[in-house]
PDB file of C-alpha atoms in Angstrom:
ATOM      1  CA  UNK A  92      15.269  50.561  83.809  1.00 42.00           C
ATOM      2  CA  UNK A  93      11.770  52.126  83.757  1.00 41.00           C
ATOM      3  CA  UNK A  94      10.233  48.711  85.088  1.00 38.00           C
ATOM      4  CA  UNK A  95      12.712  49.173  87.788  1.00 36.00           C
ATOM      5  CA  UNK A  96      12.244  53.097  88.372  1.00 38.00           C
ATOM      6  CA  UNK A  97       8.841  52.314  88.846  1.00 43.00           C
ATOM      7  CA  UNK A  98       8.668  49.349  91.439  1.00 37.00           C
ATOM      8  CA  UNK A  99      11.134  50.976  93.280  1.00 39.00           C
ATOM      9  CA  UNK A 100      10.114  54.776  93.412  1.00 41.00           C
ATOM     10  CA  UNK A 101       7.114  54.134  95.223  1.00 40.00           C
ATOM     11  CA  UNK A 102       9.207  52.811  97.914  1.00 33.00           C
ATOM     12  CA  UNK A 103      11.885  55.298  98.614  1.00 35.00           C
ATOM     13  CA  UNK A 104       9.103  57.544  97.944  1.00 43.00           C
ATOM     14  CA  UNK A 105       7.404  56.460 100.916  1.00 36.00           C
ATOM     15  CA  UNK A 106      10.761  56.327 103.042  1.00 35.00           C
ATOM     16  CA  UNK A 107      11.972  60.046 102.329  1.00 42.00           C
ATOM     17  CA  UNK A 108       9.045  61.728 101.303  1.00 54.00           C
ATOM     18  CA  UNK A 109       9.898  63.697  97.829  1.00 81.00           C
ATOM     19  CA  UNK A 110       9.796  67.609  99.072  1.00 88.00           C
ATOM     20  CA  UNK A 111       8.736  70.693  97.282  1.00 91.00           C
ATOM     21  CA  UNK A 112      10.689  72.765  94.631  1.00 91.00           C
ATOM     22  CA  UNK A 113       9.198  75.577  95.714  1.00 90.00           C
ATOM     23  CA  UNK A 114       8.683  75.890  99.469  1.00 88.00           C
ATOM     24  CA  UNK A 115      11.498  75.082 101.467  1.00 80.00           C
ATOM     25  CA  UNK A 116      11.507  71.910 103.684  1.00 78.00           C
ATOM     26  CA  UNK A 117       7.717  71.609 102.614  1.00 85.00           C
ATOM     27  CA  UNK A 118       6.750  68.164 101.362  1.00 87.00           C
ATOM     28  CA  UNK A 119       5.641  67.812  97.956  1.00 85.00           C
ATOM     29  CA  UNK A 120       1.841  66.544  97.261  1.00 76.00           C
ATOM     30  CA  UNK A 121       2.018  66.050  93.753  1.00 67.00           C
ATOM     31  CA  UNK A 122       3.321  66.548  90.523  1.00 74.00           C
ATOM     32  CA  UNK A 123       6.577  68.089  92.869  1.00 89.00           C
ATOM     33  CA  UNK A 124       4.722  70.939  94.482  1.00 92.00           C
ATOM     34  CA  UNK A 125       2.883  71.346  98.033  1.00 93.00           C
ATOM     35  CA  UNK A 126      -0.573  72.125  97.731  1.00 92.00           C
ATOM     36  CA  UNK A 127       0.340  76.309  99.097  1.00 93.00           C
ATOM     37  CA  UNK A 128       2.667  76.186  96.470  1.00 94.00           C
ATOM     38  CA  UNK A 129       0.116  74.891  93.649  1.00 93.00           C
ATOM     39  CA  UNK A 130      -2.421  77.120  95.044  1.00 93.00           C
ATOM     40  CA  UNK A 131       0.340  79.641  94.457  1.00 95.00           C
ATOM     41  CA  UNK A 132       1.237  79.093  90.989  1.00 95.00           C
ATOM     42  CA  UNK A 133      -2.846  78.660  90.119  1.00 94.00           C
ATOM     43  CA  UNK A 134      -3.515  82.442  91.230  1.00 96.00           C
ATOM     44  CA  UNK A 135      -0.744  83.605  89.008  1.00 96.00           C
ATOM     45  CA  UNK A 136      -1.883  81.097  86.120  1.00 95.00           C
ATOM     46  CA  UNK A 137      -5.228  82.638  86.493  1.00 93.00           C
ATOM     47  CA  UNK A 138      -4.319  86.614  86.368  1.00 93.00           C
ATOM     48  CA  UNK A 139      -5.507  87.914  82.896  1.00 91.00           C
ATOM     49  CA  UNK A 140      -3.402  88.801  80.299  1.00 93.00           C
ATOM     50  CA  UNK A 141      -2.956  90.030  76.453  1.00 93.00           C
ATOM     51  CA  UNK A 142      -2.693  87.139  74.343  1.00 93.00           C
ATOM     52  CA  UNK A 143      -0.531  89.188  72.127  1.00 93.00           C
ATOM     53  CA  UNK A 144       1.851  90.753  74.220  1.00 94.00           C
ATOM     54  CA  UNK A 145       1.555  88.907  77.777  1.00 95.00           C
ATOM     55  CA  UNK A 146       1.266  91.745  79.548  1.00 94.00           C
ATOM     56  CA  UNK A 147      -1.574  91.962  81.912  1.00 92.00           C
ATOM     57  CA  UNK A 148      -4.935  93.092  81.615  1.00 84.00           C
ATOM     58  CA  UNK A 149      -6.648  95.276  83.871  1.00 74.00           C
ATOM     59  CA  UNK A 150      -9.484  93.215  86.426  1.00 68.00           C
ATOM     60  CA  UNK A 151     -12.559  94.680  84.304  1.00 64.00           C
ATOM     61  CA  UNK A 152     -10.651  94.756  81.321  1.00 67.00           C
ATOM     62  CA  UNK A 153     -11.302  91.004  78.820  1.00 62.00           C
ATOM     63  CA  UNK A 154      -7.808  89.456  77.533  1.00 61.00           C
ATOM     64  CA  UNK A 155      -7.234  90.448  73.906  1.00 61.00           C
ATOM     65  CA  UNK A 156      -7.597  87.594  71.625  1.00 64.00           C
ATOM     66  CA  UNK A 157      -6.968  86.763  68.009  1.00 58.00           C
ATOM     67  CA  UNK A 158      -4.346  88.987  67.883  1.00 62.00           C
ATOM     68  CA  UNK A 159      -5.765  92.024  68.445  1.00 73.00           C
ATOM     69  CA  UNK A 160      -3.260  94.943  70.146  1.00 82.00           C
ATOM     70  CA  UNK A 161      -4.270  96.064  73.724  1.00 85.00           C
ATOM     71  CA  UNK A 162      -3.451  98.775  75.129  1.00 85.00           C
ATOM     72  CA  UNK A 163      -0.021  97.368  76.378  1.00 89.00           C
ATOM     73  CA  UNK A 164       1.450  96.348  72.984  1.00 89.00           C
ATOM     74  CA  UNK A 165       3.373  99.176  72.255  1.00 89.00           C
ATOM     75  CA  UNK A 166       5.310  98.555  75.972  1.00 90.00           C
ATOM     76  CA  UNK A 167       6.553  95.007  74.295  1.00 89.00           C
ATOM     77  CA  UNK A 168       7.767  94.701  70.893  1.00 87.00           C
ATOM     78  CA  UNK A 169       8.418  90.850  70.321  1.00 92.00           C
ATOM     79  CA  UNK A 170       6.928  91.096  66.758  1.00 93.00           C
ATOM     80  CA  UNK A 171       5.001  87.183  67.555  1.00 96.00           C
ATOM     81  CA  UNK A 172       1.558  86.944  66.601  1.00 95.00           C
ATOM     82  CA  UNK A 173       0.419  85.389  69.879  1.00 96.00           C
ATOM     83  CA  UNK A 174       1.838  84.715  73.934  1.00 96.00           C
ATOM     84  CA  UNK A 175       1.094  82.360  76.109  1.00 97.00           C
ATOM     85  CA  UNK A 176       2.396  82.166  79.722  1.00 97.00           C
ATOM     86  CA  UNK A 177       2.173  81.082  83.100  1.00 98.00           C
ATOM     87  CA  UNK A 178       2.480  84.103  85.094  1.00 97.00           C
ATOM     88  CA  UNK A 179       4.141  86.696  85.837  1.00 97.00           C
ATOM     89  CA  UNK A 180       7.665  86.973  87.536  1.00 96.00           C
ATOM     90  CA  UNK A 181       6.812  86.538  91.425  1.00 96.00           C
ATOM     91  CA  UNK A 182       6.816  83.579  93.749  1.00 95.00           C
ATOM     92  CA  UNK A 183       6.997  81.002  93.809  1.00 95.00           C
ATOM     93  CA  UNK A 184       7.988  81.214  89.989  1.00 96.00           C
ATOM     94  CA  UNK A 185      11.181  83.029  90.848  1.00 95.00           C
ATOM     95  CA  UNK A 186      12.618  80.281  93.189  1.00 95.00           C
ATOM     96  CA  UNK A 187      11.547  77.497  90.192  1.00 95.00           C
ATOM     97  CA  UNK A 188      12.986  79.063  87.859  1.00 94.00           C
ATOM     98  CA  UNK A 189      15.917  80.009  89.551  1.00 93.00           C
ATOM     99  CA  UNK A 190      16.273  76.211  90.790  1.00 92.00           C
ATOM    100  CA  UNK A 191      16.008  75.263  86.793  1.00 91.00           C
ATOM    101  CA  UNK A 192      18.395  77.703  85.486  1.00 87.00           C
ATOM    102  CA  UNK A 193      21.205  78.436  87.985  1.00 86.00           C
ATOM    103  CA  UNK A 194      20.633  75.770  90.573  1.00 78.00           C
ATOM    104  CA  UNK A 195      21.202  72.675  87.598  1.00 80.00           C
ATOM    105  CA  UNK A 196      17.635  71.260  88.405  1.00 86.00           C
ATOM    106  CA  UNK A 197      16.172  69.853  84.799  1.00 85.00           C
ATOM    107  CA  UNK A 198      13.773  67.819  86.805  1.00 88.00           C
ATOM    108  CA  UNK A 199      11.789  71.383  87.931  1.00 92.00           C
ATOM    109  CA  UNK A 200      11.160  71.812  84.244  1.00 94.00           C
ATOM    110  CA  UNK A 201       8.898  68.400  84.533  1.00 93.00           C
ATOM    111  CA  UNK A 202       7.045  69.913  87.962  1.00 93.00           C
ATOM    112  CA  UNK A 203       6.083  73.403  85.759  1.00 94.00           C
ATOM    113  CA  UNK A 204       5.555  71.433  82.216  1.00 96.00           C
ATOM    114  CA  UNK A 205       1.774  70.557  82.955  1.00 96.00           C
ATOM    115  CA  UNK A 206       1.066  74.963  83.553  1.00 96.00           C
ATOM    116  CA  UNK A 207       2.946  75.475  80.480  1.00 98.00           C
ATOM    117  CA  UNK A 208       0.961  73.273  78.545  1.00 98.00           C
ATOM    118  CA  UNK A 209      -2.315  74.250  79.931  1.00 98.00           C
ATOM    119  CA  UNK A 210      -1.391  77.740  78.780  1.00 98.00           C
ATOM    120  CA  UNK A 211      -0.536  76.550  75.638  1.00 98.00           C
ATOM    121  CA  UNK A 212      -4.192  74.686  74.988  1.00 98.00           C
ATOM    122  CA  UNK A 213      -5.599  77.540  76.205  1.00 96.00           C
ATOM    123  CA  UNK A 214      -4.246  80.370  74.053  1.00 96.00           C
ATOM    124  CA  UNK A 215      -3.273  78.500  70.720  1.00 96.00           C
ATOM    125  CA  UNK A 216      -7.418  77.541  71.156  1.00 95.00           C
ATOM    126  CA  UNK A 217      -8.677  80.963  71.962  1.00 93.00           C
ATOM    127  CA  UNK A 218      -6.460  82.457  69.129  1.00 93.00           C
ATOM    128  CA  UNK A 219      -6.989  80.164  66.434  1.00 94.00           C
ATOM    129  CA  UNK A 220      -3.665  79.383  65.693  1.00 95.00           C
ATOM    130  CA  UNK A 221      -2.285  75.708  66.708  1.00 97.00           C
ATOM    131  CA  UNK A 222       0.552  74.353  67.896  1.00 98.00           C
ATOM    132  CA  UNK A 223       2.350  72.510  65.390  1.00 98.00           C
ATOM    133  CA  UNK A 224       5.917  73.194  66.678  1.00 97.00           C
ATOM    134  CA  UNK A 225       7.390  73.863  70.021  1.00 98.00           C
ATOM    135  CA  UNK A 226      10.696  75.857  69.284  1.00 98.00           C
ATOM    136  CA  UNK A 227      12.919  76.078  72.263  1.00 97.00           C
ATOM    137  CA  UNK A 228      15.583  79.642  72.078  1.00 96.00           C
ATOM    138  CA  UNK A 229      19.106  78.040  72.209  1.00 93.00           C
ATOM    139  CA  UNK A 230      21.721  78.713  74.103  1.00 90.00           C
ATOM    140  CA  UNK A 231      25.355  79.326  72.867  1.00 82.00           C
ATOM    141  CA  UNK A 232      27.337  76.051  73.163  1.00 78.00           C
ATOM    142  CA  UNK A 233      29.741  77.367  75.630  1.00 79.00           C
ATOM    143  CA  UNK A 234      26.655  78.387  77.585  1.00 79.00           C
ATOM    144  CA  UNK A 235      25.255  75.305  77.338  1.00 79.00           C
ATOM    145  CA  UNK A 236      28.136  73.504  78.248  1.00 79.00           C
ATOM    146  CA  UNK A 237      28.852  75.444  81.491  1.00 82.00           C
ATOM    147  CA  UNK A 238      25.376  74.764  82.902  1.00 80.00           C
ATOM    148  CA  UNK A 239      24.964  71.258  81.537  1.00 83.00           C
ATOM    149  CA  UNK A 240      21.188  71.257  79.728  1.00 88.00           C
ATOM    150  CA  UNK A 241      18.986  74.097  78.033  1.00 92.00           C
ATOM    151  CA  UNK A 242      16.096  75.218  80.336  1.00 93.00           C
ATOM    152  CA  UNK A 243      14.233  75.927  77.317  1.00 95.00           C
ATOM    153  CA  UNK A 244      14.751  72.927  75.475  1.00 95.00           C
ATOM    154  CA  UNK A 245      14.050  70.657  78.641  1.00 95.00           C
ATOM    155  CA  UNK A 246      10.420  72.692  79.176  1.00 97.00           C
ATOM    156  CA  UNK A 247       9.648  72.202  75.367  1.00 97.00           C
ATOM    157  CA  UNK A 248      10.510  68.263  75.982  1.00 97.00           C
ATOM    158  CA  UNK A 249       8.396  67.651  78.660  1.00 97.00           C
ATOM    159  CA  UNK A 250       5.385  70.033  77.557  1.00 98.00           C
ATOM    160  CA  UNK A 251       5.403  68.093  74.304  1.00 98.00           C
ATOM    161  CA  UNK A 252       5.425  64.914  75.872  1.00 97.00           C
ATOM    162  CA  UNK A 253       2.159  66.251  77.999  1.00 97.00           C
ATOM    163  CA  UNK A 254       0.835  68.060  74.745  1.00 98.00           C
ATOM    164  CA  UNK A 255       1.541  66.010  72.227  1.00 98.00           C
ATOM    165  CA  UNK A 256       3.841  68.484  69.961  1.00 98.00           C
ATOM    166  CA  UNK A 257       6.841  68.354  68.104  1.00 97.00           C
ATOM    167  CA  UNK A 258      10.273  70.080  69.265  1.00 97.00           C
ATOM    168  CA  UNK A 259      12.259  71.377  66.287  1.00 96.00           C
ATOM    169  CA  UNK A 260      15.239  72.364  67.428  1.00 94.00           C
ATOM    170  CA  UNK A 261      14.569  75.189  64.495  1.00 95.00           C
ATOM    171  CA  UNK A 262      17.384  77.748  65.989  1.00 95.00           C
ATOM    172  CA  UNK A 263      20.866  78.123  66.653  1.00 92.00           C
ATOM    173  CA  UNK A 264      22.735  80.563  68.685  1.00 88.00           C
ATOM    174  CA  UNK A 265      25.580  82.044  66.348  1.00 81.00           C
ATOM    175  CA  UNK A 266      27.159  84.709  68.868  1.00 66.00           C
ATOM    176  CA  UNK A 267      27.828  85.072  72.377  1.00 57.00           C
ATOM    177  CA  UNK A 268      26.328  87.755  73.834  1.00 58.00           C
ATOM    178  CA  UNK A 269      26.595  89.293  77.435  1.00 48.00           C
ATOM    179  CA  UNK A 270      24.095  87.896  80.091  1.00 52.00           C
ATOM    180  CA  UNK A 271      20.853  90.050  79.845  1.00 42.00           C
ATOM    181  CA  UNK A 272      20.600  89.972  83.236  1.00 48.00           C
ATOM    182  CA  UNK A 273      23.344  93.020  83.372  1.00 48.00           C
ATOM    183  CA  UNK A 274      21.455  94.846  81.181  1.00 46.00           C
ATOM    184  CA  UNK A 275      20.204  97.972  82.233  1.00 48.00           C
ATOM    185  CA  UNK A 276      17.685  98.944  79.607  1.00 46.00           C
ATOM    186  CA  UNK A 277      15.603  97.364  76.774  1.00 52.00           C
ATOM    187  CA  UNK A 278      17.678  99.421  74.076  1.00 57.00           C
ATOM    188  CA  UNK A 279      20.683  97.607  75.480  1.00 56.00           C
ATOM    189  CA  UNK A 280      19.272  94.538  75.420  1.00 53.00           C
ATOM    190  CA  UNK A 281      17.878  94.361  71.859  1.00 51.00           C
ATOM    191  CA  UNK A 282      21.327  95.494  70.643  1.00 58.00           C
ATOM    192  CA  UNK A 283      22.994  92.395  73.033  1.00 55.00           C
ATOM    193  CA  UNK A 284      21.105  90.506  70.804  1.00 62.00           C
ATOM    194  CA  UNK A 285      21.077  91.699  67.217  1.00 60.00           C
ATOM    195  CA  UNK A 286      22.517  88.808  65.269  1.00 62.00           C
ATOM    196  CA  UNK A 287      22.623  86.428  67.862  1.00 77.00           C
ATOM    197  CA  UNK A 288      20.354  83.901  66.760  1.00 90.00           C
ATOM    198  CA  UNK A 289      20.565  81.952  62.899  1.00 90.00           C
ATOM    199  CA  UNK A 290      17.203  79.798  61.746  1.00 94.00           C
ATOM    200  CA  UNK A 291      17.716  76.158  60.089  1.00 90.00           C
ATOM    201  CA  UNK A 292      16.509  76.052  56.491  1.00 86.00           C
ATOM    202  CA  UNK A 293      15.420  72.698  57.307  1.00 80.00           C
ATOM    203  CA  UNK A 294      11.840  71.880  56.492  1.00 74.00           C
ATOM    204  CA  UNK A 295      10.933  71.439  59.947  1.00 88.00           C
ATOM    205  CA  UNK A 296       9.164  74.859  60.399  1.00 95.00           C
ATOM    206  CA  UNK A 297       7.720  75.965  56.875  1.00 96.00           C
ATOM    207  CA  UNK A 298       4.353  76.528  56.826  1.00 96.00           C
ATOM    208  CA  UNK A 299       4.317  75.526  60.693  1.00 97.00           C
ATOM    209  CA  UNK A 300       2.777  77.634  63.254  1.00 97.00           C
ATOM    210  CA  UNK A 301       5.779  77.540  65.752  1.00 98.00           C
ATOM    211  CA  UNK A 302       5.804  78.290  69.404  1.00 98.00           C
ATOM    212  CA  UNK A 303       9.309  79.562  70.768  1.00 98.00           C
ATOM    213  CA  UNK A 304       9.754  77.958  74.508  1.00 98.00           C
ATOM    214  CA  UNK A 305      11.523  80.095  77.301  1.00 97.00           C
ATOM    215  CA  UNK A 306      11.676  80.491  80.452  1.00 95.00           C
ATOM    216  CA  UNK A 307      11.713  84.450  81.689  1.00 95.00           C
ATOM    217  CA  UNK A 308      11.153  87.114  79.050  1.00 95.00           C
ATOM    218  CA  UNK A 309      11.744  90.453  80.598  1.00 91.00           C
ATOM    219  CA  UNK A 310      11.468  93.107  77.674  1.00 89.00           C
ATOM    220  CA  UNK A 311      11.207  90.954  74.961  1.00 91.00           C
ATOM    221  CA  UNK A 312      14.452  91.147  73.317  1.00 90.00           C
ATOM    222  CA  UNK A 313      14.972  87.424  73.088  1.00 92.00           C
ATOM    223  CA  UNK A 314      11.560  86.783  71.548  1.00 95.00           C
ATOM    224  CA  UNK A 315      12.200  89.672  68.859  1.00 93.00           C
ATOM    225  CA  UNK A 316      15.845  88.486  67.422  1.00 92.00           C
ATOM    226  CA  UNK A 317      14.477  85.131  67.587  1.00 95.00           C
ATOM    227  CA  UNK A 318      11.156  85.592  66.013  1.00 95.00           C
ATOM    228  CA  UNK A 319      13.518  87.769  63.538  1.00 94.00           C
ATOM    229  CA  UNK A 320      16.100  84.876  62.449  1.00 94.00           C
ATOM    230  CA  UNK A 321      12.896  82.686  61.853  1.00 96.00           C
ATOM    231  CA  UNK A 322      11.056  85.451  59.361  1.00 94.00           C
ATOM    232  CA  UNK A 323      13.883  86.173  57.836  1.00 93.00           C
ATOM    233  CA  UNK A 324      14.517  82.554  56.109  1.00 95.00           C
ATOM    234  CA  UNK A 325      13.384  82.411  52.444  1.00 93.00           C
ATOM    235  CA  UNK A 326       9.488  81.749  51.512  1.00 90.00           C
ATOM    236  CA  UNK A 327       9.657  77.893  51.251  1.00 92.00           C
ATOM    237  CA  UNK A 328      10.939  77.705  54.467  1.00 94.00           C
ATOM    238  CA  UNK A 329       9.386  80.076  56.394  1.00 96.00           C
ATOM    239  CA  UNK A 330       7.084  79.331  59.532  1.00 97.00           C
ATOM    240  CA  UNK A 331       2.988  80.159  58.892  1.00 97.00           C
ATOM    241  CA  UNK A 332       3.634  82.384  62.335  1.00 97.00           C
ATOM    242  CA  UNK A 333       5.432  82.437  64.804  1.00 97.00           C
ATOM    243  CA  UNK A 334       4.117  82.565  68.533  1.00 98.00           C
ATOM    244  CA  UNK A 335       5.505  82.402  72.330  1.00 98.00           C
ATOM    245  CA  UNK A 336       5.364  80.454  75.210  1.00 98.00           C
ATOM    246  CA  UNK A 337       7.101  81.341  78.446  1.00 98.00           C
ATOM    247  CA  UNK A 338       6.996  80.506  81.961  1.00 97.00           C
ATOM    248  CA  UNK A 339       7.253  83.997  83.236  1.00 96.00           C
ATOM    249  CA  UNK A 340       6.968  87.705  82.160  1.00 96.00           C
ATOM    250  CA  UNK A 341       8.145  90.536  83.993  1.00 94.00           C
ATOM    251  CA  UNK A 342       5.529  92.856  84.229  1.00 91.00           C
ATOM    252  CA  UNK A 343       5.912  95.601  87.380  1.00 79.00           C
ATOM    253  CA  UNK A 344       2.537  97.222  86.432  1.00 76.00           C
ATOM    254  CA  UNK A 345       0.362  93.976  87.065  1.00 71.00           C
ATOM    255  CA  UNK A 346      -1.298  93.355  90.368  1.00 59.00           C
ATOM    256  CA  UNK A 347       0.642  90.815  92.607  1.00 58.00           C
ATOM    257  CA  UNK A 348      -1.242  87.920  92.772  1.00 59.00           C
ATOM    258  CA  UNK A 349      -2.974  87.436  96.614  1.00 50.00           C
ATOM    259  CA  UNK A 350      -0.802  84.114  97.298  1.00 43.00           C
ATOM    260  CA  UNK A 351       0.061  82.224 100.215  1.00 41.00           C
ATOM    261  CA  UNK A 352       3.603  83.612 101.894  1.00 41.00           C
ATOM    262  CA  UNK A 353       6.324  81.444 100.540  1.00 38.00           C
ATOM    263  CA  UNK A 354       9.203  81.456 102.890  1.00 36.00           C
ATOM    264  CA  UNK A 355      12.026  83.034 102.589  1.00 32.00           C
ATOM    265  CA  UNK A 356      15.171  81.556 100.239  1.00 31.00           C
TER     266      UNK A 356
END
């Protein structure tokens, strides 16, 4: 089937040009982008940010490393040691997103995989602390069985493939909460998801340093019961640290990155 995927992609390829993700009706150049829309995703890949909290750093100000709070922390209280991420929550990361969570799209996960990875490199280098397990956050099964796939498992499959890492499916979803999305504050969203998630005493994280995988991480909430269940399993089995890497963080205090207009969706 590959063999045949790959004589005959080129083909249709070349009869109905693949188009962009991002940019409507725009054709894609490569890797399932046009070039405004990689140009796009680049200037929001290149803001600075904490590499504890993800939250951005001011344009004079260098991104914390090692650890070390800023002056953001306190604003975001995930308890990982380290973040990585892509950018923040604007175009045209909204409309991929969107297209990978609500719009049944896996393949988008494969187009952002390569800026996820890069962050990864990037962060687990300047922080010391490797990447020895990519974690995806489940989803509960009814969840998952409404929308077909995991967004964060299929981003921790394909950056692995590009990184080289191991996915340890290292969580489990236990309760079904409310979507966080109707949420109107952080306090309500933490308590959404106290209990939610259980960690697998299974030997595949202890003395890993593990990476949770998500999408959108808007206060945190998710990361912190997550990064929770995983601390609290018993000594032999409990990760070396555990980190976070996400496409998007919402952050209204960061400067909006000076992109090319998408259009409108």
């Amino acid at each position: 089937m590959a063999v045949l995927r790959g004589v005959i992609g080129p083909v249709v390829d070349t009869i109905f040009p693949p188009r962009c993700w991002a940019e409507s009706g725009a054709e894609a150049e490569r890797g399932g982008l046009s070039e405004k829309a990689l140009v796009a995703v680049g200037l929001l890949a290149a803001q600075g940010y904490c590499r504890r909290c993800g939250l951005g750093t001011g344009p004079f100000e260098q991104p914390h490393r090692a650890g070390n709070p800023c002056g953001r922390c306190g604003e975001r209280v995930t308890g990982v040691r380290s973040t990585a991420r892509v950018g923040v929550f604007a175009e045209p990361l909204v409309t991929l997103v969107h297209r990978l969570k609500f719009g049944k799209s896996w393949e988008v996960a494969r187009v952002i995989a390569p800026f996820l990875r890069h962050a990864l490199e990037e962060v687990s280098a300047e922080v010391g602390t490797p990447v020895e397990a990519l974690v995806p956050v489940p989803l509960h099964w009814w969840r998952r069985v409404r929308r077909g796939f995991n967004q964060a498992e299929e981003l921790a499959r394909e950056a692995g493939k590009l990184g080289g890492w191991r996915v340890v499916r290292g969580l489990k979803r236990v309760r079904r909460t409310g979507e966080q999305t109707r949420m109107d504050s952080a306090t309500r969203r933490q308590e959404n998801l106290r209990g939610a998630f259980l960690a697998r005493a299974d030997g595949g994280m202890a003395g890993k340093h593990v990476w949770l995988v998500d999408d959108v991480s808007t206060t945190g909430a998710t990361l912190r019961a997550a990064t929770a269940a995983l601390k609290n399993l018993p000594g032999e089995w409990r990760p070396a640290s555990v980190n976070a890497a996400v496409l998007c963080i919402t952050d209204h205090a960061a400067a909006p990155a000076q992109a090319p207009d998408m259009d409108d969706r």
